[in-house]
Structure formats: structure tokens, C-alpha cells
Amino acid sequence: MDISFDLLLNAIAAGLLLGGFYAAVTAGVSISFGMLDIVNIAHPAFVILGSYLAYFININFGVDPILVSILMLPVFYALGTAVYQVYYLSFEKRGQESLRGLAFFFGLLFVTEVTLILVFGVDYRYVEAAYIGPSIHIGLVDLPLRMLVPCVSALALFGAIELFITRTFAGRAIMAVSQDQLALQLMAADPIRIKRIAFGISIATAAVAGALLIIIQPVEPSVGREYIGRVFAICVLGGLGSMPGTLIAAMLLGIVESLTSTFYGPSWAPAVSFGFLLLTLAFRPAGLLGR
Amino acid sequence: MNRVNTAKFSLIAIAIGAAVMAFAHWFHVDYLFFASYTILQFIVLGTAWNILGGYCGYVNFGSAAFFAMGAYSSVFMHKFYPLPIPVLILIGAIVCGIAGLGMGYLTLRLRGSFFAIATLALAVVLQTLVVNWEYVGGSRGAYIIRPENLEFAGITINYIEYLFALMLALAVIALATARVIERSQLGFGFATIRDDELAAEACGVPTLRLKLIATTLSGAFMGMAGAPFPYYIGYLQPSSAFGLEYAVNSIAMPMIGGTTSWVGPLIGAILLGSAQQYATVTISSAVNLLIVGLMLVAFVIIAPNGLIGLVQEHLRARRKP
């Protein structure tokens, strides 16, 4: 099979756009799993919850999905802090996070999915917005706005998180917790409070990621499962909590998935992330930019 | 002494199963066979999960993947070269044991959570493979025509009774294995990993080898539970074989029963399994899954040691007033 040049170019462009979106989905996991060491496998479920909220408000009140997600940020933040509080009191404090904490998040994932199925059914849902149809053409490359808008918003979100973590006091405190929790305690700071804030932020990003997801593709409750492999593959490859690493890894996975679905068919795409994850764990567990 | 106990234990377990079987056979209740087959299947799955999860403290979210791998190895063999089901069970065990070993080898040398994440992703990927594999039916699924009766040494046996008997044997084997492990050196090794892996490693416990034994055993039993499934269900579809309910049930049952002993998964599977059979018939299958999920969350928060833990606490409280 000879690979035509513009097909290849388009696949790479689509992969970059997809990668930008993956970065937004992974940002939350990079904070919770990468920095706080909380294995929040329920994160994709919160993303899907964000999708459905965006869908519900968009269909009933005609509000733009991205605007909805920004309005939802405080709600998701509060939800995140509440989840962390339960997690801390029931598992982290007792040192049982490895087995029961994981089961707890798995239960959350499951309960969210089944609740969404009971409320909305298993039909695919989609949103309506002006930028979902058209696309821009630059030379040989097609850039559908349906992908471009989420990618740009995702990069904006990602940049905002990076700035927050490196420039603000609270952000640096989160970095400090991720480096040495005990040292922080010795300096009379409360690591639990900082972790609660950080976990709240990580869940808040799921609101935005969810809205972007439902712009890119129609959503049904079990779509989230495909993202578990993806986000953790990106997070591990990105070097657990390194924001620039996460962005690079997300772009890489986006490109590889896009090439796979262009040249082998879209039904193979979900397998790519797992291959990525296994190869990373086997050969480079410290991630791309890891020491 | 241990060996005698195990033999006695197996005999008692078989006797109980035979009693259920005789009861159902006597009253010609086919439904009872179908319902208790599912419960027995969950006993095997829960016990298999517990060998790794409860004894070693490593969470496997991919029970559905192993279960489906067992089921699909049967579908493959059914099309390739039909064999009797006991042989298929053995094949399922070998395939899934190897898969468990491979997964463990790649991920268990790292932090524990990586293994959990990898198992979670495994289900998605295997489903992708099966959906794209036309030979075993692809996304359309595969039909397995189950014969009405089985001729064996001149005796005619109802096929569902045959499947039930096989699953009963598997459940007894799984429980007996778990019980033996618990009281053996292997079990103590597993417990040291669960309690403090670093300390165990420092004391010379070969942690990686023990963990690999556990993943292999656990995967093999899950494959065994899955192997007869296509014959039971008659029509196997990727979305039913990889259903999340297998993953959640095989975690919820040991967690609700109690993870430190073989009794836990047994109690959990019987309680949760019968409740689900009842709820599926009377309410709806989606609601009953919601109940399982909520019970799992509630139990890990409120009763971390399951029902067994609650009973033990109660006994201890009564002993010293």
C-alpha cells in the first residue's frame, strides 16, 4: 500500500488536535495520580459526567458547552474536595489506600456509569454549537473546527494549570506536597488541606474535558472506559505529574492513534493506548522526561 | 492433618452441591440450575480474585478480561476442533494463566497501582482484538449450539445439569486451593506482601516470584470460570463477555464477604449472587448493578473487613465486656 502524502499529513494534523484534547483529559489525572499519588481511576467517569451536564444544559437552554463547563468548574471543584475528604478519612488516614481505596474509586466509576445509564439511557448524545460543522483548510490540511476548538480550549486549560502550579503560592504548595509530604508537615503546613484543594482542581478539569469530549464525538455512558487506558498511558509516559511531559505524551498518543485509525481502521484505535502503556511500563517506567 | 482437612472439606462441599443438584433434579427445576450455575461461577471468580487481591493486596480490575479470554478460547476451539468441556476448561486455564503471568511480569515490578491500571486497560484492548477477530464472531458474536442431552457411558444427562456439575467441581477446586494456600507457606508469603512488601523483600521473601504465582493462579481460575460460559449462554457477544459486571462482581463479592479468608468470597458470592438473581427477575438488571456498586462503595468505607470482619468484631466485643 502506498501512503499518499496528504493523507499522512492530515492524519498527523488530526492526531495533534486529538492529542491536545487528550492533554486536557489527562491534566486531572496528572495532578491526582502524578502529584498526589491518588489512583483516581474514576476520573474518566467524572469526565463523562461533565459531558452529560454540558449536553443537558446545551439541549435544554441552548448554552454553549464550553461556557457550561466553565460555569460548572466550582461545582466539580466542590465535588472533588468532597470525594477527597471521604477518601482521606476512610482510606488514606488508615493506610488502606492501595486495596480499598482502589476498590472505592472503581465503585465510584461503576456507580456513575450505571446512574447515567439509568437517567439518560445508552443512546449516543451530542451537543449543538455553531462550530461543530465547518472546517478550515490550510494548504493540503483540513482542520475541522469540531476538533480545533476543543484542542485550543484544552491547551488554554493546560496552560492555565501549568501557570497556576508554577507561579502561584497554592500551586507551589501542591508541588511541595508531591515532593515531600512529611517535610511540609514539619513546616506547620497542613498537607491534607493542600491535597484537598489539588484534588478539587483535578476533578474541576474533568468538567472542561467532558464538554470538549462531547463536542468531538457523541457520548454514551460507557465511553469513559476507553479513556482509562489512554489517560494513564499518557500520564505514565509523561512522567507522572510533569505537565510538559504530559503534553508531549498526549500529542504522541494522539498522532499514533490517528495514524492507526487512518491506515488500519478506527476499530483498532483503543488498542494503541494499551500497547503504549505496556511498552512504557516495561521499558521506560520513569516516563519520557523522567530522570 | 492439613491434608485430611482438605479432603474432608472437599467432600463436605461436594455433598452440599450434590444435595442442591438432587433437589433441583427431583423437582425438575431447570431454572434452579441456571441460577445456581451463575452463583457458582461467581464463587470461582471471587475466589480467583481473592487469591491475588485478598491474599497479596494487588487489585485486579480485569476479571472480565480473563473471564472473556477463557470464554473465547472455548469459542475458538469449538470452531477449530471441538473438544469436551473439561478439556476446554483446562485450555482456558492455561491461556489465562499465561496471560496473567505476562501481565504480572510486565507490571508487578513497579508500584502496585500500575498493575491495577494495566488490568483495567487490558479489558478494553482484548475487547478491541475480539471485535476485530472475525474467526470468533467479531462484533456480531458467536453462536454455540448446546446439545439438549449428553450421552455418557450409556446414561443420558441433561446438558445444563452437566454444566452445573462441572462448575460445582470448579468451585470446590477453587475453594479448596484457596484454603490450602491460606494455611501453607505460600499463603504466609502472600500475607507478608500484603502487610509490608518492602519489609518482606528485606527479610528475603521472594516477593516477585510469589506475586507471579498469585497472578498466574488467579488468572487461570478466572479462565476456568469463563471456559464453559459460551455453552451456558449459547450466544457469546464481546459486550456480554467483557461486561463490567464481571469485574465489579468479582471485586465486590470478596470485599463484602471479607478478603482475608476463603470464606469471604464464598459468602459474598452466595449473598450477592442470589440477591442479584432475585433483583434481575423482579426489578431490572441496571438497577441491580447499581446496587452492587453502591454496596461495594459502602462496604469499603464502613466495613473494610467485610461481613467476616463484622462478625469477628462482634465476637471479640462479646468476649470482653
XYZ file of C-alpha atoms in Angstrom:
612
model
C 0.000 0.000 0.000
C 1.467 3.353 -0.918
C 0.743 6.028 1.597
C -0.359 9.249 -0.007
C 1.348 12.331 1.356
C -1.717 14.437 2.064
C -3.452 11.553 3.832
C -0.416 11.206 6.088
C -0.287 14.953 6.672
C -3.970 15.067 7.528
C -3.654 12.107 9.873
C -0.805 13.824 11.726
C -2.738 17.097 11.952
C -5.796 15.260 13.274
C -3.540 13.450 15.733
C -2.128 16.720 17.054
C -5.639 18.097 17.568
C -6.713 14.885 19.263
C -3.557 14.962 21.388
C -4.373 18.458 22.609
C -7.735 17.196 23.777
C -6.155 14.135 25.439
C -3.901 16.522 27.321
C -6.990 18.171 28.832
C -8.434 14.806 29.889
C -5.111 13.747 31.391
C -4.399 17.036 33.191
C -6.622 15.998 36.096
C -5.006 12.572 36.393
C -1.550 14.138 36.224
C -2.471 16.113 39.321
C -4.257 13.358 41.250
C -2.182 10.321 40.264
C 1.052 12.027 39.273
C 1.392 14.539 42.082
C -0.823 13.357 44.922
C -0.380 9.608 44.372
C -4.150 9.083 44.452
C -5.020 6.441 41.884
C -8.229 8.043 40.728
C -9.384 5.553 38.129
C -12.830 7.172 38.340
C -11.529 10.302 36.607
C -12.947 9.334 33.180
C -16.324 8.819 34.844
C -16.225 12.432 36.054
C -15.318 13.462 32.504
C -18.405 11.682 31.186
C -20.471 13.315 33.926
C -19.166 16.657 32.634
C -20.195 15.642 29.099
C -23.719 14.848 30.196
C -24.083 18.086 32.144
C -22.898 20.020 29.080
C -25.346 18.019 26.960
C -28.267 18.535 29.324
C -27.824 22.303 29.644
C -26.958 22.747 25.962
C -30.062 20.923 24.747
C -32.465 22.476 27.235
C -31.173 26.062 27.415
C -29.010 26.375 24.305
C -25.908 27.421 26.255
C -22.530 26.810 24.616
C -20.994 23.585 26.020
C -17.632 25.168 26.812
C -19.357 28.024 28.648
C -21.365 25.449 30.620
C -18.187 23.673 31.612
C -16.622 26.906 32.864
C -19.745 27.601 34.910
C -19.520 24.037 36.255
C -15.929 24.446 37.472
C -16.890 25.405 41.071
C -19.425 22.567 41.259
C -16.866 19.995 40.164
C -14.280 21.541 42.450
C -16.638 21.101 45.399
C -17.399 17.543 44.292
C -13.674 16.812 44.122
C -12.963 18.147 47.604
C -15.871 16.101 48.960
C -14.593 12.914 47.303
C -11.120 13.560 48.657
C -12.459 14.112 52.152
C -14.194 10.721 52.092
C -11.125 9.094 50.566
C -8.820 10.632 53.154
C -10.926 9.764 56.187
C -11.751 6.232 55.073
C -8.539 5.076 53.417
C -5.542 7.370 53.381
C -5.641 8.056 57.103
C -5.823 4.333 57.872
C -3.152 3.446 55.313
C -5.525 1.304 53.250
C -5.421 3.254 50.027
C -3.766 0.556 47.953
C -6.509 -2.063 48.056
C -9.682 -0.500 49.413
C -9.015 2.970 48.027
C -8.730 1.496 44.537
C -11.899 -0.508 45.051
C -13.593 2.691 46.250
C -12.727 4.568 43.062
C -13.693 1.574 40.976
C -17.056 1.552 42.747
C -17.454 5.283 42.050
C -16.671 4.708 38.369
C -19.228 1.961 38.206
C -21.942 3.789 40.139
C -21.546 6.924 37.988
C -21.758 4.917 34.788
C -24.815 2.920 35.828
C -26.558 6.037 37.165
C -26.007 7.804 33.835
C -27.392 4.752 32.035
C -30.472 4.766 34.265
C -31.060 8.510 33.790
C -30.122 9.044 30.130
C -30.172 5.542 28.639
C -27.470 4.035 26.457
C -28.146 6.171 23.364
C -25.372 8.350 21.991
C -25.879 12.012 22.903
C -24.417 15.062 21.213
C -24.426 18.839 21.621
C -25.213 21.635 19.193
C -22.887 24.573 18.607
C -22.061 26.796 15.636
C -18.523 25.440 15.297
C -19.429 21.753 15.038
C -19.982 21.609 11.264
C -17.389 23.697 9.350
C -13.640 23.277 8.941
C -10.638 25.390 7.889
C -8.358 24.415 5.022
C -4.676 25.286 5.167
C -2.886 24.020 2.105
C -3.445 20.260 1.962
C -4.605 20.029 5.562
C -8.217 20.033 6.740
C -8.774 21.309 10.258
C -12.342 20.647 11.380
C -13.456 23.262 13.914
C -15.097 20.420 15.844
C -11.532 19.306 16.678
C -9.750 22.669 16.559
C -11.934 24.428 19.147
C -11.560 21.656 21.754
C -7.831 21.479 21.085
C -7.344 25.230 21.582
C -9.537 25.243 24.712
C -7.649 22.235 26.020
C -4.317 23.949 25.505
C -5.672 27.055 27.253
C -6.779 24.942 30.206
C -3.452 23.173 30.242
C -1.537 26.446 30.162
C -3.664 27.831 32.973
C -2.924 24.791 35.166
C 0.794 24.968 34.411
C 0.862 28.693 35.284
C -1.153 28.060 38.437
C 1.167 25.318 39.618
C 4.456 27.053 38.865
C 3.593 30.680 39.651
C 1.079 30.834 42.498
C 1.650 30.085 46.156
C -1.056 27.435 46.296
C 0.334 25.787 43.177
C 3.822 25.609 44.624
C 2.351 24.186 47.795
C 0.850 21.374 45.689
C 4.283 20.707 44.186
C 5.696 20.619 47.701
C 3.125 18.025 48.787
C 4.001 15.889 45.822
C 7.675 16.052 46.695
C 7.677 15.523 50.415
C 4.546 15.462 52.494
C 6.344 14.933 55.791
C 8.638 17.901 55.277
C 5.609 20.071 54.664
C 4.052 18.872 57.894
C 7.228 19.735 59.770
C 6.904 23.304 58.482
C 3.485 23.522 60.102
C 1.558 23.408 56.839
C -1.404 21.072 56.510
C -0.750 18.687 53.615
C -4.290 17.329 53.759
C -5.779 20.760 53.083
C -3.464 21.294 50.127
C -4.219 17.851 48.751
C -7.924 18.558 49.082
C -7.516 21.739 47.028
C -5.393 19.937 44.444
C -7.849 17.060 44.113
C -10.683 19.578 43.751
C -8.809 21.205 40.883
C -8.138 17.849 39.258
C -11.855 16.985 39.266
C -12.718 20.517 38.088
C -10.662 19.940 34.929
C -12.936 16.970 34.218
C -15.853 19.403 33.699
C -13.987 21.107 30.859
C -12.625 17.858 29.432
C -16.144 16.417 29.415
C -17.579 19.355 27.486
C -14.735 19.093 24.961
C -15.325 15.357 24.609
C -18.979 15.750 23.703
C -18.038 18.400 21.109
C -15.583 15.987 19.483
C -17.751 12.890 19.478
C -21.201 11.688 20.562
C -21.071 10.298 24.091
C -22.700 7.363 25.830
C -22.077 6.343 29.455
C -19.513 3.591 28.844
C -17.258 5.703 26.565
C -15.316 6.656 29.671
C -13.796 3.191 29.922
C -11.802 3.713 26.729
C -10.239 6.751 28.336
C -8.916 4.900 31.383
C -6.183 3.252 29.339
C -5.490 6.458 27.454
C -5.159 8.834 30.380
C -2.985 6.536 32.420
C -0.807 5.685 29.427
C -0.276 9.408 28.818
C 0.237 10.148 32.473
C 2.874 7.434 32.927
C 4.630 8.199 29.663
C 4.589 11.879 30.547
C 6.491 11.094 33.714
C 3.785 11.217 36.419
C 2.879 14.796 37.179
C 5.198 16.602 34.816
C 2.913 18.953 32.884
C 5.186 19.469 29.821
C 5.800 15.709 29.720
C 2.067 15.063 29.812
C 1.501 17.410 26.867
C 4.194 15.742 24.768
C 2.920 12.257 25.624
C -0.657 13.270 24.799
C 0.397 14.597 21.386
C 2.372 11.408 20.716
C -0.546 9.146 21.605
C -2.895 11.338 19.554
C -0.691 11.043 16.474
C -0.148 7.290 16.824
C -3.884 6.684 17.339
C -4.803 8.896 14.409
C -2.304 7.117 12.129
C -3.626 3.742 13.315
C -7.233 4.626 12.621
C -6.360 6.158 9.234
C -4.335 3.237 7.983
C -5.776 0.239 9.856
C -9.323 1.332 10.688
C -10.829 3.117 13.695
C -11.838 -0.097 15.470
C -8.164 -0.701 16.286
C -7.551 2.683 17.917
C -8.411 1.712 21.534
C -5.705 -0.973 21.479
C -2.984 1.580 20.767
C -3.109 3.201 24.189
C -2.686 -0.121 25.928
C 0.307 -1.023 23.820
C 1.684 2.394 24.721
C 1.088 1.791 28.415
C 2.636 -1.684 28.473
C 5.680 -0.624 26.467
C 6.195 2.375 28.721
C 5.888 0.288 31.877
C 8.235 -2.339 30.503
C 10.956 -0.072 29.101
C 10.651 3.414 30.497
C 8.601 3.450 33.730
C 10.018 6.857 34.652
C 8.375 8.415 31.588
C 9.728 10.442 28.690
C 11.174 13.293 30.677
C 11.836 11.249 33.808
C 15.202 11.206 35.486
C -3.565 -33.060 59.332
C -3.943 -30.317 56.817
C -4.370 -32.811 54.019
C -7.087 -34.725 55.847
C -8.898 -31.474 56.484
C -8.751 -30.529 52.845
C -10.099 -33.910 51.781
C -12.892 -33.697 54.338
C -13.579 -30.136 53.312
C -13.878 -31.083 49.647
C -16.184 -33.973 50.494
C -18.462 -31.736 52.528
C -18.529 -29.133 49.749
C -19.353 -31.763 47.126
C -22.041 -33.227 49.388
C -23.720 -29.830 49.733
C -23.562 -29.297 45.974
C -24.906 -32.779 45.285
C -27.790 -32.095 47.655
C -28.708 -28.929 45.723
C -28.382 -30.851 42.491
C -30.535 -33.738 43.674
C -33.162 -31.300 44.939
C -33.342 -29.480 41.590
C -33.269 -32.737 39.663
C -36.029 -34.234 41.762
C -38.365 -31.286 41.267
C -37.345 -30.749 37.615
C -36.492 -27.112 38.234
C -34.238 -26.128 35.346
C -34.240 -22.519 36.481
C -32.541 -23.546 39.718
C -29.685 -24.998 37.679
C -29.329 -21.849 35.600
C -29.437 -19.600 38.660
C -27.046 -21.630 40.775
C -24.649 -22.017 37.833
C -24.255 -18.225 37.840
C -23.683 -18.168 41.573
C -21.105 -20.975 41.355
C -19.388 -19.091 38.540
C -19.149 -16.048 40.778
C -17.762 -18.181 43.606
C -14.944 -19.237 41.277
C -14.375 -15.674 40.026
C -14.487 -14.154 43.508
C -12.132 -16.784 44.922
C -9.754 -16.310 41.985
C -9.746 -12.565 42.519
C -9.172 -13.038 46.213
C -6.033 -15.152 45.712
C -4.326 -12.084 44.296
C -6.408 -9.252 45.750
C -7.182 -10.502 49.231
C -4.044 -12.507 49.998
C -1.425 -10.345 48.239
C -3.195 -6.984 48.239
C -2.917 -6.428 44.490
C -6.104 -5.272 42.787
C -7.103 -6.855 39.503
C -9.751 -4.881 37.619
C -9.511 -7.122 34.602
C -11.555 -10.079 35.828
C -13.862 -9.559 32.865
C -10.867 -9.741 30.522
C -9.672 -13.054 31.946
C -13.195 -14.430 32.071
C -13.788 -13.452 28.440
C -10.419 -14.837 27.427
C -11.472 -18.195 28.857
C -14.839 -17.985 27.115
C -13.319 -17.005 23.781
C -10.674 -19.699 23.910
C -13.623 -22.126 24.111
C -15.321 -20.448 21.141
C -12.099 -20.684 19.178
C -11.639 -24.363 19.982
C -15.313 -25.029 19.253
C -14.784 -23.737 15.696
C -11.279 -25.098 15.279
C -11.566 -28.571 16.779
C -14.451 -29.410 19.130
C -13.328 -30.935 22.408
C -15.183 -31.955 25.561
C -15.723 -29.110 28.005
C -13.359 -30.363 30.749
C -10.532 -30.126 28.203
C -11.708 -26.652 27.209
C -11.605 -25.623 30.852
C -8.015 -26.782 31.001
C -7.175 -24.826 27.840
C -8.868 -21.723 29.241
C -6.846 -22.111 32.419
C -3.571 -22.382 30.506
C -4.291 -19.410 28.222
C -5.370 -17.155 31.099
C -2.601 -18.366 33.382
C -0.038 -17.359 30.767
C -1.794 -14.022 30.243
C -1.751 -13.413 33.999
C 1.920 -14.308 34.196
C 2.774 -11.979 31.314
C 0.790 -9.073 32.756
C 2.326 -9.626 36.142
C 5.826 -9.859 34.782
C 5.489 -6.556 32.931
C 3.816 -4.545 35.667
C 4.404 -6.106 39.085
C 7.999 -4.997 39.350
C 6.721 -1.437 39.562
C 4.417 0.207 42.074
C 1.264 -1.738 42.881
C -1.120 0.716 41.269
C 0.425 0.179 37.828
C -0.738 -3.409 37.844
C -4.293 -2.315 38.631
C -4.282 0.245 35.829
C -2.824 -2.215 33.341
C -5.511 -4.811 34.132
C -8.177 -2.173 33.655
C -6.794 -1.302 30.231
C -6.373 -4.990 29.329
C -10.146 -5.466 29.171
C -10.563 -2.648 26.652
C -7.771 -3.926 24.441
C -8.826 -7.565 24.449
C -12.325 -6.444 23.571
C -10.872 -4.491 20.634
C -8.994 -7.582 19.496
C -12.049 -9.830 19.730
C -14.277 -7.295 17.951
C -11.791 -7.285 15.067
C -11.334 -11.045 15.011
C -13.871 -12.446 12.551
C -12.995 -16.086 13.243
C -14.570 -15.995 16.716
C -17.550 -13.974 15.532
C -16.213 -10.411 15.686
C -18.629 -7.786 16.943
C -21.635 -9.835 15.783
C -20.919 -12.558 18.309
C -20.777 -16.333 18.018
C -23.472 -18.977 18.331
C -22.695 -22.155 20.190
C -25.424 -24.725 19.791
C -25.765 -26.549 23.058
C -26.935 -30.164 22.755
C -30.061 -30.959 24.735
C -28.590 -34.038 26.392
C -25.240 -35.658 26.845
C -24.668 -39.384 26.360
C -22.070 -40.651 28.752
C -21.386 -44.365 29.287
C -24.922 -45.222 28.277
C -26.515 -42.712 30.661
C -28.329 -39.652 29.340
C -27.566 -36.482 31.269
C -29.383 -33.181 30.886
C -26.812 -30.744 29.483
C -27.474 -27.923 31.910
C -27.071 -30.395 34.776
C -23.743 -31.397 33.264
C -22.601 -27.755 33.098
C -23.767 -27.237 36.647
C -21.812 -30.262 37.840
C -18.672 -29.007 36.082
C -18.989 -25.564 37.628
C -19.648 -27.139 41.015
C -16.423 -29.107 40.683
C -14.566 -25.935 39.704
C -15.966 -24.067 42.685
C -14.872 -26.858 45.035
C -11.401 -26.933 43.466
C -11.082 -23.143 43.685
C -12.204 -23.010 47.311
C -10.005 -25.952 48.308
C -6.999 -24.350 46.575
C -7.619 -21.030 48.308
C -7.960 -22.821 51.631
C -4.744 -24.779 51.140
C -2.868 -21.631 50.099
C -4.115 -19.804 53.164
C -2.613 -22.373 55.520
C 0.591 -23.023 53.610
C 3.926 -21.285 53.464
C 2.793 -19.741 50.196
C -0.107 -18.084 51.979
C 2.154 -16.675 54.683
C 4.397 -15.350 51.928
C 1.404 -13.685 50.292
C 0.385 -12.165 53.618
C 3.818 -10.611 54.115
C 3.459 -8.940 50.711
C 0.059 -7.618 51.672
C 1.233 -6.279 55.018
C 4.570 -4.754 54.071
C 6.186 -5.639 50.808
C 9.386 -3.736 51.461
C 9.955 -5.433 54.801
C 9.177 -8.824 53.260
C 11.669 -8.229 50.484
C 14.257 -7.188 53.038
C 13.684 -10.394 55.010
C 14.387 -12.470 51.937
C 10.845 -13.277 50.828
C 10.972 -13.749 47.040
C 8.157 -11.236 46.527
C 8.209 -11.061 42.731
C 8.076 -14.842 42.373
C 5.216 -15.108 44.870
C 3.281 -12.345 43.143
C 3.738 -14.067 39.801
C 2.451 -17.341 41.264
C -0.586 -15.472 42.564
C -1.364 -13.706 39.256
C -0.956 -16.938 37.316
C -3.220 -18.919 39.665
C -5.777 -16.153 39.824
C -5.835 -15.690 36.052
C -6.095 -19.444 35.465
C -9.123 -19.801 37.739
C -10.852 -16.857 36.052
C -10.221 -18.505 32.693
C -11.676 -21.763 34.013
C -14.802 -19.921 35.122
C -15.146 -18.454 31.641
C -14.456 -21.561 29.564
C -17.878 -23.265 29.895
C -19.704 -19.919 29.614
C -20.349 -19.995 25.813
C -22.099 -23.356 26.254
C -24.153 -21.975 29.099
C -25.215 -18.763 27.343
C -25.497 -20.216 23.803
C -24.641 -16.925 22.116
C -21.475 -15.074 23.042
C -21.046 -11.418 22.186
C -17.993 -9.284 23.047
C -20.047 -6.806 25.057
C -21.582 -9.555 27.203
C -18.347 -11.495 27.718
C -16.403 -8.347 28.647
C -19.276 -6.913 30.690
C -18.200 -4.693 33.534
C -20.475 -6.668 35.846
C -17.918 -9.475 35.978
C -15.195 -7.077 37.013
C -17.311 -5.326 39.619
C -18.846 -8.517 40.991
C -15.582 -10.347 41.385
C -14.267 -7.393 43.396
C -17.462 -6.674 45.306
C -18.073 -10.259 46.422
C -14.778 -10.800 48.288
C -14.857 -7.217 49.587
C -18.343 -7.643 51.013
C -17.681 -11.120 52.374
C -14.186 -10.401 53.667
C -10.870 -10.721 51.890
C -8.635 -12.441 54.400
C -10.184 -15.892 54.231
C -11.636 -18.255 51.627
C -14.997 -17.978 53.386
C -15.332 -14.323 52.389
C -15.712 -14.721 48.626
C -17.987 -17.717 49.229
C -20.350 -15.775 51.487
C -20.163 -12.706 49.276
C -20.881 -14.675 46.114
C -23.809 -16.546 47.627
C -25.368 -13.427 49.170
C -24.749 -11.013 46.314
C -25.300 -13.669 43.641
C -28.703 -14.738 44.951
C -29.727 -11.130 45.601
C -28.849 -10.292 42.006
C -30.706 -13.275 40.615
C -33.708 -12.107 42.565
C -33.322 -8.430 41.596
C -32.771 -9.173 37.899
C -36.039 -11.054 37.786
C -38.050 -8.639 39.908
C -36.595 -5.168 39.247
C -34.137 -4.638 36.372
C -30.565 -5.616 35.632
C -29.314 -1.998 35.531
C -30.727 -1.243 38.985
C -29.231 -4.408 40.400
C -25.783 -3.422 39.108
C -26.231 -0.015 40.719
C -26.977 -1.766 43.996
C -23.803 -3.860 43.694
C -21.738 -0.731 43.029
C -23.238 1.151 45.957
C -22.762 -1.842 48.263
C -19.115 -2.073 47.216
C -18.528 1.610 47.992
C -20.450 1.369 51.267
C -18.611 -1.743 52.415
C -15.105 -0.500 51.677
C -15.886 2.679 53.619
C -17.883 1.326 56.561
C -16.823 -2.310 56.948
C -13.316 -2.608 55.490
C -13.017 -6.238 56.577
C -16.335 -7.325 55.152
C -19.015 -9.383 56.820
C -16.425 -11.722 58.329
C -14.732 -8.724 59.913
C -18.043 -7.542 61.352
C -18.744 -10.967 62.854
C -15.232 -11.207 64.314
C -15.538 -7.746 65.867
C -18.898 -8.668 67.332
C -17.500 -11.881 68.856
C -14.491 -10.046 70.269
C -16.721 -7.391 71.821
C -18.857 -10.052 73.481
C -15.859 -11.918 74.847
C -14.550 -8.983 76.860
C -17.426 -6.918 78.219
